[in-house]
Short mmCIF file of C-alpha atoms in Angstrom, two decimals:
data_model
loop_
_atom_site.label_atom_id
_atom_site.label_comp_id
_atom_site.label_asym_id
_atom_site.label_seq_id
_atom_site.Cartn_x
_atom_site.Cartn_y
_atom_site.Cartn_z
CA MET A 1 112.76 79.65 74.55
CA LYS A 2 112.42 76.44 72.63
CA LYS A 3 111.26 76.50 69.05
CA HIS A 4 108.55 74.05 68.07
CA ILE A 5 109.21 72.34 64.75
CA THR A 6 106.02 71.76 62.83
CA VAL A 7 105.44 69.07 60.21
CA ARG A 8 105.20 71.74 57.53
CA GLY A 9 108.46 73.33 58.61
CA ALA A 10 110.29 70.05 58.67
CA ALA A 11 108.91 69.17 55.20
CA ASP A 12 110.03 72.53 53.84
CA ALA A 13 113.51 72.02 55.31
CA VAL A 14 113.81 68.52 53.81
CA LEU A 15 112.66 69.79 50.42
CA ALA A 16 115.10 72.72 50.56
CA TYR A 17 118.04 70.45 51.47
CA ALA A 18 117.05 67.93 48.75
CA ILE A 19 117.04 70.67 46.11
CA LEU A 20 120.42 72.01 47.29
CA ILE A 21 121.95 68.51 47.30
CA ALA A 22 120.60 67.83 43.80
CA ALA A 23 121.95 71.16 42.50
CA ALA A 24 125.33 70.52 44.13
CA PHE A 25 125.50 67.11 42.44
CA VAL A 26 124.64 68.60 39.02
CA PHE A 27 127.56 71.09 39.39
CA PHE A 28 129.99 68.60 40.99
CA PHE A 29 129.46 65.65 38.60
CA PRO A 30 131.32 67.22 35.65
CA VAL A 31 134.25 68.06 37.95
CA LEU A 32 134.31 64.48 39.31
CA TRP A 33 134.14 63.10 35.72
CA LEU A 34 137.06 65.32 34.66
CA ILE A 35 139.11 64.15 37.68
CA LEU A 36 138.49 60.50 36.87
CA ALA A 37 139.22 61.14 33.21
CA SER A 38 142.64 62.61 34.13
CA PHE A 39 143.62 59.19 35.50
CA SER A 40 142.66 57.28 32.35
CA SER A 41 145.27 54.70 31.43
CA THR A 42 144.57 54.82 27.64
CA GLY A 43 144.34 58.61 27.26
CA SER A 44 141.62 58.51 24.55
CA ILE A 45 138.06 59.64 25.13
CA TYR A 46 136.88 56.81 22.80
CA ASP A 47 138.00 54.13 25.30
CA PHE A 48 135.61 55.24 28.03
CA LYS A 49 132.95 52.87 29.28
CA GLY A 50 129.98 55.16 29.36
CA PHE A 51 131.06 58.19 31.39
CA PHE A 52 134.11 56.63 33.05
CA PRO A 53 137.54 55.40 31.88
CA SER A 54 138.11 51.70 31.31
CA GLY A 55 141.36 51.82 33.36
CA TYR A 56 143.22 54.12 35.72
CA SER A 57 146.88 55.17 35.93
CA LEU A 58 149.10 57.99 37.20
CA GLU A 59 151.09 57.95 33.94
CA THR A 60 149.06 60.84 32.48
CA PHE A 61 150.33 63.32 35.07
CA LYS A 62 153.93 62.17 34.53
CA LYS A 63 153.51 62.47 30.75
CA LEU A 64 152.01 65.93 31.17
CA PHE A 65 155.33 67.34 32.42
CA THR A 66 157.86 65.11 30.74
CA ASP A 67 156.54 64.54 27.17
CA THR A 68 156.95 68.11 25.89
CA ALA A 69 157.82 67.46 22.24
CA MET A 70 154.36 68.44 20.98
CA TYR A 71 152.51 69.66 24.05
CA ASP A 72 154.88 71.71 26.17
CA TYR A 73 152.69 72.06 29.33
CA PRO A 74 155.48 73.35 31.59
CA SER A 75 156.20 76.18 29.12
CA TRP A 76 152.52 77.03 28.91
CA LEU A 77 152.27 77.05 32.71
CA LYS A 78 155.26 79.40 32.95
CA ASN A 79 153.70 81.76 30.40
CA THR A 80 150.41 81.73 32.23
CA LEU A 81 152.03 82.45 35.59
CA PHE A 82 154.06 85.34 34.12
CA VAL A 83 151.01 87.01 32.49
CA SER A 84 148.73 86.46 35.51
CA SER A 85 151.24 87.63 38.12
CA LEU A 86 152.27 90.81 36.29
CA SER A 87 148.67 91.60 35.33
CA CYS A 88 147.63 91.06 38.95
CA VAL A 89 150.20 93.56 40.32
CA ILE A 90 149.57 96.29 37.74
CA GLY A 91 145.81 95.76 37.55
CA THR A 92 145.41 95.82 41.31
CA VAL A 93 147.29 99.07 41.66
CA LEU A 94 145.28 100.73 38.86
CA VAL A 95 141.90 99.55 40.19
CA ILE A 96 142.62 100.63 43.77
CA LEU A 97 143.86 104.05 42.64
CA THR A 98 140.83 104.53 40.38
CA ALA A 99 138.36 103.47 43.10
CA TYR A 100 140.02 105.62 45.72
CA THR A 101 140.01 108.73 43.48
CA MET A 102 136.31 108.21 42.59
CA SER A 103 135.47 107.71 46.28
CA ARG A 104 137.43 110.46 48.02
CA PHE A 105 137.67 113.32 45.52
CA ARG A 106 135.03 115.47 43.88
CA PHE A 107 135.76 116.87 40.43
CA ARG A 108 133.85 118.15 37.46
CA MET A 109 133.54 115.04 35.28
CA ARG A 110 133.30 112.53 38.14
CA LYS A 111 129.59 111.66 37.70
CA PRO A 112 129.69 111.39 33.90
CA MET A 113 132.77 109.20 34.08
CA MET A 114 131.07 106.89 36.55
CA LYS A 115 127.95 106.62 34.40
CA THR A 116 130.01 106.03 31.27
CA THR A 117 132.06 103.20 32.83
CA LEU A 118 128.87 101.63 34.18
CA VAL A 119 127.28 101.63 30.74
CA LEU A 120 130.41 100.31 29.01
CA SER A 121 130.74 97.47 31.57
CA MET A 122 127.36 96.17 30.43
CA PHE A 123 128.77 95.20 27.04
CA PRO A 124 130.72 91.86 26.76
CA SER A 125 134.43 92.34 26.33
CA PHE A 126 134.65 90.17 23.21
CA MET A 127 132.69 92.80 21.26
CA GLY A 128 135.88 94.87 20.98
CA MET A 129 138.19 92.01 20.10
CA THR A 130 138.52 92.99 16.42
CA ALA A 131 139.53 96.55 17.36
CA VAL A 132 141.96 95.22 20.00
CA TYR A 133 143.55 92.89 17.42
CA LEU A 134 144.00 95.71 14.88
CA ILE A 135 145.56 97.93 17.52
CA MET A 136 147.98 95.18 18.57
CA VAL A 137 148.91 94.55 14.91
CA ASN A 138 149.64 98.24 14.20
CA PHE A 139 151.81 98.49 17.34
CA GLY A 140 153.65 95.22 16.58
CA LEU A 141 152.43 93.52 19.78
CA ILE A 142 151.28 90.23 18.24
CA ASN A 143 153.07 87.15 19.71
CA LYS A 144 154.19 89.03 22.79
CA LEU A 145 153.21 88.08 26.35
CA LEU A 146 153.51 91.70 27.41
CA SER A 147 150.65 92.58 25.04
CA LEU A 148 148.35 90.41 27.18
CA VAL A 149 149.61 92.09 30.36
CA LEU A 150 148.94 95.53 28.79
CA ILE A 151 145.34 94.69 27.84
CA TYR A 152 144.43 92.91 31.11
CA SER A 153 145.93 95.75 33.19
CA ALA A 154 144.37 98.51 31.07
CA GLY A 155 140.90 96.93 31.29
CA ALA A 156 141.06 96.25 35.05
CA PRO A 157 140.07 99.77 36.23
CA MET A 158 136.69 99.38 34.45
CA GLY A 159 135.61 97.17 37.33
CA TYR A 160 136.36 99.64 40.12
CA LEU A 161 132.81 100.02 41.47
CA VAL A 162 133.04 97.31 44.15
CA GLN A 163 136.31 98.83 45.40
CA LYS A 164 134.80 102.30 45.41
CA GLY A 165 131.88 101.02 47.46
CA TYR A 166 134.34 99.67 50.02
CA PHE A 167 136.23 102.96 50.28
CA ASP A 168 132.88 104.79 50.73
CA THR A 169 132.29 102.79 53.91
CA ILE A 170 135.42 104.16 55.62
CA ASN A 171 134.38 106.86 58.10
CA ASN A 172 135.17 110.30 56.78
CA SER A 173 136.11 111.53 60.29
CA ILE A 174 139.31 109.41 60.01
CA TYR A 175 140.44 111.39 56.99
CA GLU A 176 139.46 114.71 58.56
CA ALA A 177 141.53 113.93 61.70
CA ALA A 178 144.51 113.04 59.48
CA LYS A 179 144.16 116.30 57.52
CA ILE A 180 144.10 118.30 60.77
CA ASP A 181 147.33 116.58 61.83
CA GLY A 182 148.88 117.77 58.53
CA ALA A 183 148.85 114.50 56.56
CA SER A 184 149.03 114.86 52.77
CA ASN A 185 146.83 112.89 50.34
CA PRO A 186 149.59 110.28 49.63
CA VAL A 187 150.15 109.81 53.36
CA VAL A 188 146.42 109.43 54.01
CA PHE A 189 146.18 106.85 51.22
CA THR A 190 149.23 104.75 52.13
CA ARG A 191 149.13 104.94 55.95
CA ILE A 192 145.38 105.08 56.64
CA THR A 193 143.33 103.82 53.72
CA LEU A 194 145.43 100.84 52.65
CA PRO A 195 145.81 99.33 56.18
CA LEU A 196 142.01 99.57 56.57
CA SER A 197 141.34 98.03 53.22
CA THR A 198 142.90 94.50 53.48
CA PRO A 199 139.70 92.62 52.42
CA ILE A 200 139.22 94.64 49.25
CA LEU A 201 142.94 94.54 48.37
CA VAL A 202 142.90 90.72 48.62
CA TYR A 203 139.66 90.55 46.65
CA THR A 204 141.06 92.80 43.89
CA ALA A 205 144.38 90.96 43.67
CA LEU A 206 142.73 87.56 43.46
CA THR A 207 140.20 88.55 40.79
CA SER A 208 142.97 90.35 38.83
CA PHE A 209 144.98 87.12 38.95
CA ALA A 210 142.13 84.72 38.15
CA TRP A 211 141.02 86.51 34.97
CA PRO A 212 144.21 86.10 32.89
CA TRP A 213 144.92 82.72 34.58
CA SER A 214 141.87 81.16 32.94
CA ASP A 215 141.22 83.41 29.94
CA PHE A 216 141.23 81.82 26.49
CA ILE A 217 139.85 84.24 23.87
CA LEU A 218 142.52 86.92 24.12
CA PRO A 219 145.64 84.69 24.26
CA ASN A 220 144.24 82.56 21.40
CA MET A 221 143.83 85.66 19.29
CA LEU A 222 147.21 87.30 20.00
CA LEU A 223 149.63 84.40 20.52
CA LYS A 224 150.35 82.48 17.30
CA ASN A 225 153.69 80.96 18.40
CA ARG A 226 153.19 77.59 20.14
CA ASP A 227 155.96 78.37 22.60
CA LEU A 228 154.12 81.43 23.86
CA TRP A 229 150.72 79.76 24.41
CA THR A 230 149.10 79.92 27.80
CA VAL A 231 147.62 76.79 29.38
CA ALA A 232 144.08 77.60 28.28
CA VAL A 233 145.14 77.89 24.65
CA GLY A 234 147.46 74.88 24.71
CA LEU A 235 144.86 72.57 26.19
CA THR A 236 142.32 73.33 23.51
CA HIS A 237 144.85 72.24 20.83
CA MET A 238 145.29 68.75 22.21
CA GLY A 239 143.95 65.97 20.14
CA GLU A 240 141.05 63.69 21.03
CA THR A 241 143.47 60.84 21.77
CA GLU A 242 145.10 63.05 24.44
CA PHE A 243 141.89 63.63 26.40
CA SER A 244 143.33 62.30 29.69
CA ARG A 245 146.26 64.70 29.34
CA PHE A 246 143.82 67.52 28.67
CA ALA A 247 141.86 66.61 31.79
CA ALA A 248 145.01 66.37 33.88
CA GLY A 249 146.18 69.76 32.66
CA ALA A 250 142.76 71.30 33.42
CA ILE A 251 142.74 69.83 36.91
CA PHE A 252 146.32 70.94 37.66
CA ILE A 253 145.73 74.53 36.49
CA ALA A 254 142.55 74.75 38.54
CA VAL A 255 144.08 73.52 41.83
CA PRO A 256 146.10 76.65 42.66
CA ILE A 257 143.24 79.06 42.12
CA VAL A 258 140.84 76.90 44.12
CA ILE A 259 143.31 76.73 47.04
CA LEU A 260 143.71 80.53 46.89
CA TYR A 261 139.92 81.07 46.92
CA PHE A 262 139.44 78.81 49.95
CA ALA A 263 142.42 80.28 51.83
CA LEU A 264 141.27 83.87 51.25
CA SER A 265 137.50 83.30 51.33
CA ARG A 266 136.99 85.39 54.43
CA PHE A 267 138.61 88.39 52.82
CA LEU A 268 136.57 87.84 49.63
CA VAL A 269 133.28 87.78 51.51
CA ALA A 270 134.17 90.87 53.52
CA GLY A 271 135.39 92.71 50.42
CA VAL A 272 132.35 92.01 48.29
CA SER A 273 129.75 92.59 51.10
CA ASP A 274 131.28 95.83 52.25
CA GLY A 275 131.84 97.03 48.70
CA ALA A 276 128.17 96.40 47.86
CA ILE A 277 126.89 98.72 50.60
CA LYS A 278 127.35 101.88 48.52
CA GLY A 279 127.70 102.45 44.81
#
């Protein structure tokens, strides 16, 4: 059956597309400007002609990795990769175990714990930064990359609700059949639940990696030694005459995470949508 397109329907479609294109341009323009700025031949933000550089060169990207006397970008990148990778592994394990426990088992304090974590998650994380700093000082964990891993990993289970919602969607009859066959809880988790949970595992791992990869507040507070800085901290300490190097560093650090998001987008959509079915 053919659909008849009315003048009103066509006008609404054109208006909707126009608004979407305009919104996309508003969000894309700063990214385009930053990309063009990374190719600036002078490096200074004061030499721009309006929004755009006066000249273009690839020298900035070469300088980013070779001129490390004052701005050691390769070292910052290595530190960021170390913190993000280790936090991703530990945080993913903790989140999945927390979500699975809350989904599959019934115990006395289950509901109060869920309500408490839900209320605490409403408060911004930076509200506790002073307390975190004092704890790190008293334990001698200032200027240590492992202190960042500890905090990121310990805070990860607070965001378990999406993962719990995903586990709630797995049919309970599968677990009952496994129990009848004599499977223990660890066997049920490793051989049944995890193979059925690829989308939420990928979603959890990627979000656990992306948070420390781009975080600035916590590394800036705990890392005082320039050699231990992460990329986010190091870039903010670049001078105004090094703006093109700042832009190049920001673009380079964003590329891996963007590629991962696009490559794993189908898992992300499935993980979020399935996890949102139940709370």
